[in-house]
mmCIF file of C-alpha atoms in Angstrom:
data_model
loop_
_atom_site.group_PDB
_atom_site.id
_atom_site.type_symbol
_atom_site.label_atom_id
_atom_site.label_comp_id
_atom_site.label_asym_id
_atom_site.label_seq_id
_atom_site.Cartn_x
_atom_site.Cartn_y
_atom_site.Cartn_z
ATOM 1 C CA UNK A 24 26.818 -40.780 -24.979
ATOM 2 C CA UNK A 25 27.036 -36.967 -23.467
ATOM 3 C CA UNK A 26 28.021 -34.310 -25.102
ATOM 4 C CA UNK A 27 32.054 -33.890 -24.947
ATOM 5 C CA UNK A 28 32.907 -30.553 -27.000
ATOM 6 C CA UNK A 29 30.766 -27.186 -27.621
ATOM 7 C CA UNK A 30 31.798 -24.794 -30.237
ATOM 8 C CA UNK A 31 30.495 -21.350 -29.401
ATOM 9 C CA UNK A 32 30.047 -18.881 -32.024
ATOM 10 C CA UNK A 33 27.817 -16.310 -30.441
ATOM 11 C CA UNK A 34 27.424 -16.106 -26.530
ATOM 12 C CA UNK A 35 25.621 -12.814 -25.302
ATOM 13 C CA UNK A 36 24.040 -14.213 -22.684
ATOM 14 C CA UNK A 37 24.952 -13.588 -18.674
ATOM 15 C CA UNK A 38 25.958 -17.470 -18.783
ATOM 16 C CA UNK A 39 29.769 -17.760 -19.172
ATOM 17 C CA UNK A 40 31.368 -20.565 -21.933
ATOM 18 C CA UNK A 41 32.457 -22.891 -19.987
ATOM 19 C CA UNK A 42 29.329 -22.967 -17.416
ATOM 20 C CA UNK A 43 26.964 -23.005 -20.534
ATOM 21 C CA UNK A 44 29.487 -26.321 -22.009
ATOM 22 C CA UNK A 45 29.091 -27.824 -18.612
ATOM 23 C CA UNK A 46 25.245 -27.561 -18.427
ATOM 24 C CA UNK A 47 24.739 -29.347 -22.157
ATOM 25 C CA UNK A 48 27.329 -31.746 -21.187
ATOM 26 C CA UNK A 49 24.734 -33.039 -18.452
ATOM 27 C CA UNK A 50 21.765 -33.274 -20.791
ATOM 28 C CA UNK A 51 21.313 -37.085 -21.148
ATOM 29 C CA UNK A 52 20.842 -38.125 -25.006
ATOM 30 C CA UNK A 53 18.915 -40.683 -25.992
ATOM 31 C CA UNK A 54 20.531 -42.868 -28.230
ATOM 32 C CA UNK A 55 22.021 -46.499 -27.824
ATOM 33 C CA UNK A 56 26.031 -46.024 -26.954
ATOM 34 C CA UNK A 57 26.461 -49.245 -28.538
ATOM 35 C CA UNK A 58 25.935 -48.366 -31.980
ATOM 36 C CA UNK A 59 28.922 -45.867 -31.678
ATOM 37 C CA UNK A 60 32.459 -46.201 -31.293
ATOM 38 C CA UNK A 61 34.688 -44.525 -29.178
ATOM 39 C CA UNK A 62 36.488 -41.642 -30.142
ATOM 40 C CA UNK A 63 40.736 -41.182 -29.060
ATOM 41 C CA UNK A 64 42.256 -38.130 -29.681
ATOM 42 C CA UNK A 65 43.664 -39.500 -33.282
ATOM 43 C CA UNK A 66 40.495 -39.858 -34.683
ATOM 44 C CA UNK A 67 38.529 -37.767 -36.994
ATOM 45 C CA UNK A 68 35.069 -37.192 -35.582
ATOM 46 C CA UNK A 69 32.938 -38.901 -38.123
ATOM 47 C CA UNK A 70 29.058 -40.478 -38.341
ATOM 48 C CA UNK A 71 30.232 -43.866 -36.211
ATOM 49 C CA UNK A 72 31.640 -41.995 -33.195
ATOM 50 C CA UNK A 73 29.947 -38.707 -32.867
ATOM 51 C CA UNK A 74 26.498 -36.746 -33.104
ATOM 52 C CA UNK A 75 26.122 -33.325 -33.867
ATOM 53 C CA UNK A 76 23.532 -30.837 -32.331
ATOM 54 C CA UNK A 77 23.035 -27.415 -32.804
ATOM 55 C CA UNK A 78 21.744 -25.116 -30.851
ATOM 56 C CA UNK A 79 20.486 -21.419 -32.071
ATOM 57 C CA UNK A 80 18.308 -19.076 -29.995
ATOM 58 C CA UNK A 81 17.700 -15.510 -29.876
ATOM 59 C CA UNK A 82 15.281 -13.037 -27.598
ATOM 60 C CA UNK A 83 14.446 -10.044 -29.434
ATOM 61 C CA UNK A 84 14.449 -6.859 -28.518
ATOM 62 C CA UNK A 85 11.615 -5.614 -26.689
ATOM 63 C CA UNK A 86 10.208 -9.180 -26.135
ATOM 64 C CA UNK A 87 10.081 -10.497 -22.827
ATOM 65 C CA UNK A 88 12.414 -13.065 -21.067
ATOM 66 C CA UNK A 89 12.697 -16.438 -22.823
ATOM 67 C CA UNK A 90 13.756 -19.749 -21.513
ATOM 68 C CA UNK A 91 15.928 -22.095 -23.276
ATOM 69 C CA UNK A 92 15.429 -25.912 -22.711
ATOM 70 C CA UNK A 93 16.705 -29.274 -23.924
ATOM 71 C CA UNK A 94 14.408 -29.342 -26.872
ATOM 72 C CA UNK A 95 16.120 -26.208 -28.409
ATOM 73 C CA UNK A 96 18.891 -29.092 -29.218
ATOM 74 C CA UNK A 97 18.816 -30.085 -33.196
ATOM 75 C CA UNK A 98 19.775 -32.940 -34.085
ATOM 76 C CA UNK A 99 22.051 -32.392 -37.266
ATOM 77 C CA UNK A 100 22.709 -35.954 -39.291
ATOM 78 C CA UNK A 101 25.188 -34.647 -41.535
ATOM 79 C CA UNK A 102 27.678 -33.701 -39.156
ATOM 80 C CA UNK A 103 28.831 -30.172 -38.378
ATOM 81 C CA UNK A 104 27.818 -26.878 -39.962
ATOM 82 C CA UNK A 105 30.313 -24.671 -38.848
ATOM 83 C CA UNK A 106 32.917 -23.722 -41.469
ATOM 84 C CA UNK A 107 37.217 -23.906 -39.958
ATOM 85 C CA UNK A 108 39.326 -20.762 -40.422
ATOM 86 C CA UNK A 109 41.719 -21.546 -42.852
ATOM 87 C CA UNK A 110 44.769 -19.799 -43.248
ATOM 88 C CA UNK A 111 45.258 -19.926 -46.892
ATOM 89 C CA UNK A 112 42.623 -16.816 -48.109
ATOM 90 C CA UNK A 113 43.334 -18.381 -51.809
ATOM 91 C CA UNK A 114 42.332 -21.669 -51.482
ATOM 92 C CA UNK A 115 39.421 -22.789 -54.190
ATOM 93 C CA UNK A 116 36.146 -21.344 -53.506
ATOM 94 C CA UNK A 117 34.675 -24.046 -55.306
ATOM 95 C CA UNK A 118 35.297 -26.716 -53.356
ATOM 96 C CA UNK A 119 33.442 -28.126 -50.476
ATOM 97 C CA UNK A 120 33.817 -26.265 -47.120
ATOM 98 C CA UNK A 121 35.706 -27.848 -44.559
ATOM 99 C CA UNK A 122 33.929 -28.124 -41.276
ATOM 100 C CA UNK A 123 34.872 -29.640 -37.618
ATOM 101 C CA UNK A 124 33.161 -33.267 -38.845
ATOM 102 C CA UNK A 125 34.090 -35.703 -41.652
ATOM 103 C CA UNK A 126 30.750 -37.474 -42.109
ATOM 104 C CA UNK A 127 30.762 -39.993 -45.252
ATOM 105 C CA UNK A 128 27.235 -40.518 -45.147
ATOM 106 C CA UNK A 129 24.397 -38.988 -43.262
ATOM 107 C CA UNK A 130 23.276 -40.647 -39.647
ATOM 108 C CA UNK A 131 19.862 -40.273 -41.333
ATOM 109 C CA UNK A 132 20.144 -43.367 -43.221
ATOM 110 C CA UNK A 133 21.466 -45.760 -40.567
ATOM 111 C CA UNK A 134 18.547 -48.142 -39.575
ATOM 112 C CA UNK A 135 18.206 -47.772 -36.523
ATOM 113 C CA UNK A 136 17.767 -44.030 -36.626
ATOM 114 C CA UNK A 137 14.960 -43.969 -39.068
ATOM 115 C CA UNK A 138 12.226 -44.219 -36.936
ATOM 116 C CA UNK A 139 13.863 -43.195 -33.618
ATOM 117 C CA UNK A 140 15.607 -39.829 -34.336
ATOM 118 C CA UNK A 141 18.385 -38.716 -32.069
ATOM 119 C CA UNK A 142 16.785 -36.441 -29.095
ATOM 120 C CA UNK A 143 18.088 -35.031 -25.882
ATOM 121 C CA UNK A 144 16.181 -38.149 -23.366
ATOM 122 C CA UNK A 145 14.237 -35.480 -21.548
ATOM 123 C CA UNK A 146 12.374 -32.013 -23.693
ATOM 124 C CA UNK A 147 12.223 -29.814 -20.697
ATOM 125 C CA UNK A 148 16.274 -29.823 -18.803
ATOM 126 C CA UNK A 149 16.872 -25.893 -18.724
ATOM 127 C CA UNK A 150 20.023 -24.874 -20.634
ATOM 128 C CA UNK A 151 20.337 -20.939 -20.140
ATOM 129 C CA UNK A 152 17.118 -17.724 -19.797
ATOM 130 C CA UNK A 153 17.491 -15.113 -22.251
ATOM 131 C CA UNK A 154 16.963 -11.397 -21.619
ATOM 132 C CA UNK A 155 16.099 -9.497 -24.412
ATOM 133 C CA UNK A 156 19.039 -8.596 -27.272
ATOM 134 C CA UNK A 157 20.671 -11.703 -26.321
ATOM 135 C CA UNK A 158 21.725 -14.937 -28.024
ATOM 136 C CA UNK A 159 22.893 -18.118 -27.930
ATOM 137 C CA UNK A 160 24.685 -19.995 -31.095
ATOM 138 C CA UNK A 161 26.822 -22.890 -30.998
ATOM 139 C CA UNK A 162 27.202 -26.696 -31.793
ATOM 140 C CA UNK A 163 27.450 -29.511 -29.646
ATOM 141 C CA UNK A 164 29.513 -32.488 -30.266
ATOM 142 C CA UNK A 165 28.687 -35.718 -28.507
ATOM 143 C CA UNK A 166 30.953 -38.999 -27.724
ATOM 144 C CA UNK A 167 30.929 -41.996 -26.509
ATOM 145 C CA UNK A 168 32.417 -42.581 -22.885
ATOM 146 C CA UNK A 169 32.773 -44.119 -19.574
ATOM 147 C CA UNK A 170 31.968 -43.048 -15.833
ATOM 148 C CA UNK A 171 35.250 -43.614 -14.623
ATOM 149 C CA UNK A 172 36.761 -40.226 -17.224
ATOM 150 C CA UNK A 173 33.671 -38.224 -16.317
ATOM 151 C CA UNK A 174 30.005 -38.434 -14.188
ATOM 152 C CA UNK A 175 28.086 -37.278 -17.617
ATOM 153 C CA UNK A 176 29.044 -40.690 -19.033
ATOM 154 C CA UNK A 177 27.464 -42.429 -15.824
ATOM 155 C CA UNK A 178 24.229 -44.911 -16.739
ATOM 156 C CA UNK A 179 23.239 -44.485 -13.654
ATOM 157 C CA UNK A 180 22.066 -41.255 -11.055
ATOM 158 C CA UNK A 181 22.665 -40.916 -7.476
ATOM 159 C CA UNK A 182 20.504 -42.346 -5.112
ATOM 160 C CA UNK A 183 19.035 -41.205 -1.893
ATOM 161 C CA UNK A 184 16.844 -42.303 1.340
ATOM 162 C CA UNK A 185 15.498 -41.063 4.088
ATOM 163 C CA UNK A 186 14.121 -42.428 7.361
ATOM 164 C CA UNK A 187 10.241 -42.975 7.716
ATOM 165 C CA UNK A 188 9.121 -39.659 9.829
ATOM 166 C CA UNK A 189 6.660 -40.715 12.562
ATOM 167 C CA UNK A 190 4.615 -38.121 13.967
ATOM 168 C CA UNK A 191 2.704 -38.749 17.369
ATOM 169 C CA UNK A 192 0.030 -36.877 19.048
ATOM 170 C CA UNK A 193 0.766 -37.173 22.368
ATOM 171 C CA UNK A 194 -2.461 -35.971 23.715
ATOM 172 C CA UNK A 195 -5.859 -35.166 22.176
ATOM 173 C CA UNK A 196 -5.685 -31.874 20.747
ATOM 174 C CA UNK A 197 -9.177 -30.146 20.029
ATOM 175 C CA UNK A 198 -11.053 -27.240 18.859
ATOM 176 C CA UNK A 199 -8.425 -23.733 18.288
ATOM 177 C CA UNK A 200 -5.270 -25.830 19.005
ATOM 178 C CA UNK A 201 -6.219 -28.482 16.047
ATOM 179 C CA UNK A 202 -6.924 -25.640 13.719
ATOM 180 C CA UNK A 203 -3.475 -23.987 14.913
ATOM 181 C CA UNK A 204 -1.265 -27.526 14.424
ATOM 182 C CA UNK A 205 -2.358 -27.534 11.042
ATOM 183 C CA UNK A 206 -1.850 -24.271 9.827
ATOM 184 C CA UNK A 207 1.369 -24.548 11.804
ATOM 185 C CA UNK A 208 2.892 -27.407 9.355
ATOM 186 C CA UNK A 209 3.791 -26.615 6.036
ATOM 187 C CA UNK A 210 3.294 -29.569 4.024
ATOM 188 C CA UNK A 211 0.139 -30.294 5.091
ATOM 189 C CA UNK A 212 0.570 -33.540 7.482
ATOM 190 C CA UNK A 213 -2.133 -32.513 10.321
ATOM 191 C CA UNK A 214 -5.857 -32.778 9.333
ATOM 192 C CA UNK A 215 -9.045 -32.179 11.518
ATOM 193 C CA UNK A 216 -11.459 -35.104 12.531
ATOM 194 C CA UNK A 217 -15.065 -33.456 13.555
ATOM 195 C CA UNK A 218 -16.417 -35.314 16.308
ATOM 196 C CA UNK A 219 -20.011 -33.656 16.558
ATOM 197 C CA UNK A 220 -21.577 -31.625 18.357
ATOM 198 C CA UNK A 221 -19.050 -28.375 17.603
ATOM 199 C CA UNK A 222 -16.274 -30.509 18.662
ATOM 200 C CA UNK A 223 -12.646 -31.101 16.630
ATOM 201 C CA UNK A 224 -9.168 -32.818 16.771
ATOM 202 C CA UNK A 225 -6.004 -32.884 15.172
ATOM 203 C CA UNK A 226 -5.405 -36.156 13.713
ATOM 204 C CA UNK A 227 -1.908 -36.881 11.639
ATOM 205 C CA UNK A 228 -3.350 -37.547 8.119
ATOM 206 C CA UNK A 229 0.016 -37.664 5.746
ATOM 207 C CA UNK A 230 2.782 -38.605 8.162
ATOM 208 C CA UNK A 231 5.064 -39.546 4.771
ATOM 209 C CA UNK A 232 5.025 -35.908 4.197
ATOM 210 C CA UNK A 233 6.705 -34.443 6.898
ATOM 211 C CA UNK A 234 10.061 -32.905 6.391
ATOM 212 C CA UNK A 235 10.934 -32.723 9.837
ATOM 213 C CA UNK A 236 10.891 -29.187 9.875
ATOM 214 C CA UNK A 237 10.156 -28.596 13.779
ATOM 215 C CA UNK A 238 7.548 -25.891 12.845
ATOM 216 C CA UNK A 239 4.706 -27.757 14.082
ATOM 217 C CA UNK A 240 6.402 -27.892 18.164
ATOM 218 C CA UNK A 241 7.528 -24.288 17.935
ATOM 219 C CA UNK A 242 6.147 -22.293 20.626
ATOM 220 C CA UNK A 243 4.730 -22.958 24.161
ATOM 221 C CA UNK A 244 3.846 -26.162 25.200
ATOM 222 C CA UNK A 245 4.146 -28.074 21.498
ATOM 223 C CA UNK A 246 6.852 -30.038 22.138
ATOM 224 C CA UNK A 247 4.376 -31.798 25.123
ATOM 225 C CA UNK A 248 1.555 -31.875 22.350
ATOM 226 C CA UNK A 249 3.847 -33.451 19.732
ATOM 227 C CA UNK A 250 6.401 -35.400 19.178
ATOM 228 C CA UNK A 251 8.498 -35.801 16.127
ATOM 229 C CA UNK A 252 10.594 -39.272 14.999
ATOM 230 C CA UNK A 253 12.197 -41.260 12.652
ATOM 231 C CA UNK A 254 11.367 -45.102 12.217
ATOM 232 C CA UNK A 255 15.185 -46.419 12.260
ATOM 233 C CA UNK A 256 14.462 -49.593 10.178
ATOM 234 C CA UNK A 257 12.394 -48.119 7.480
ATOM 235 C CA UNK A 258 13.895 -46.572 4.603
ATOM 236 C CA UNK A 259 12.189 -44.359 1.852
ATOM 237 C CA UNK A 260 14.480 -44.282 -0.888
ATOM 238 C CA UNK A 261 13.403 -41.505 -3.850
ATOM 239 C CA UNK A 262 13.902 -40.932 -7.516
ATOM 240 C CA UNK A 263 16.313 -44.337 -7.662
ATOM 241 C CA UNK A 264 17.834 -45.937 -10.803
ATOM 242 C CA UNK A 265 18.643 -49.079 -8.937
ATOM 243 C CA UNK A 266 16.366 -52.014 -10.050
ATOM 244 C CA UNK A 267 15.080 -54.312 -7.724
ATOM 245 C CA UNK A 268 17.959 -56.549 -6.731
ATOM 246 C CA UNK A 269 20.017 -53.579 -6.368
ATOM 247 C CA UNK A 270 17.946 -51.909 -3.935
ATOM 248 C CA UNK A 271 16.777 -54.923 -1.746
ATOM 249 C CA UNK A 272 20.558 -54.847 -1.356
ATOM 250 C CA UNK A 273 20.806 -51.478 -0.084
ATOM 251 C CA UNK A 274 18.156 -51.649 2.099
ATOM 252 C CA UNK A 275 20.306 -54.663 3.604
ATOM 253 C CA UNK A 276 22.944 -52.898 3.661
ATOM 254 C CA UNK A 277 21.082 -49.906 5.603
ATOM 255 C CA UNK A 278 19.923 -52.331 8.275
ATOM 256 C CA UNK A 279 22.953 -53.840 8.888
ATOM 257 C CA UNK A 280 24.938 -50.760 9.899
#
């Protein structure tokens, strides 16, 4: 489930339309696709094939910067709020507004949304910053799709690896030039080992850390101090979906090539 079509009715912030659309389209909802159907161009969007948030935020005047996040998303169980232009100015004022959903019943009293209410999967996502004067109305609309039409409907994010960095002192390095290495590095891999009697040295405390950034063999004579590598059969792979079978087999897969 993603969100498929955003209905603007105030933008005044420096974020155009379709960028803002694009952004909300990537917040991941959390709800269970399989309690939806899917929804074709001839149906009407009702309570079994889409969800309705809205989203309505304003920075007032002489109030500083605000930023809008995931959680500004509500969650609205009776379908859409915002009324269609009709054409016909005479048509009855008594009856019921016609809006951009047709919900028979509200989403409220389906089971399985009693206890879980439908949330974006993750509070904190940043959507748009507000200056003040400026506002953000609209509604999204979310459906039901597949990764092949579109990456918002992936279950799944990218992965990515990188090879073990191995750092090695290649002599002893003492006293001024162990308190230089480390201040060199920026992330903090060097650390310094007192070995009495007034005397220090550089030892590589966080080797995991390193970035490869070069900073710590810039300058005279550091490259013959240091030496910087990467382990060719060791892979660190970070923030994965995979499960476990999945990545044994890229690791495999890695080794092999």
């Amino acid at each position: 489930m993603a969100i498929e079509k955003v209905l603007i009715a105030n933008n005044t912030s420096i974020i155009q339309d379709e960028v803002l659309a694009h952004r909300l389209g990537l917040v991941p909802i959390r709800v269970d696709p399989r309690l939806f159907d899917y929804l074709s161009e001839n149906d009407q969007p009702n309570e079994k094939n889409t969800i309705v948030f809205k989203l309505h935020v304003q920075c007032k005047r002489g109030s500083p910067r605000i930023t809008v996040k995931s959680d500004a998303l509500k969650w609205l169980p009776n379908g859409s709020e915002l009324v269609k232009e009709t054409r016909n100015a005479a048509s009855d004022s008594s009856s019921k507004p016609e809006t951009y959903t047709y919900f028979g019943c509200s989403q409220e009293t389906i089971l399985e949304f009693v206890k879980n209410p439908i949330i974006p999967k993750y509070p904190d996502i940043i959507i748009a910053k507000l200056g003040p004067g400026q506002e953000i109305e609209l509604e999204a609309h979310t459906a039901k799709g597949i990764g092949k039409t579109h990456a918002k409907w992936s279950p799944v994010a990218t992965a990515w690896y990188r090879m073990l960095p191995e750092v090695v002192l290649l002599e002893d390095i003492e006293d001024d030039l162990a308190e230089e290495l480390k201040s060199k590095c920026p992330v903090n891999v060097f650390d310094i080992e007192d070995l009495g009697k007034g005397r220090r040295r550089a030892t590589v405390a966080r080797p995991r850390a390193c970035t490869l950034c070069r900073e710590c063999i810039r300058g005279d004579d550091w490259e013959k101090r240091v030496a910087l590598r990467r382990v060719k059969d060791h892979f660190i792979l970070s923030n994965s979906p995979l499960n476990l079978l999945e990545h044994y087999l890229l690791k495999f897969y890695l080794l092999k090539q």
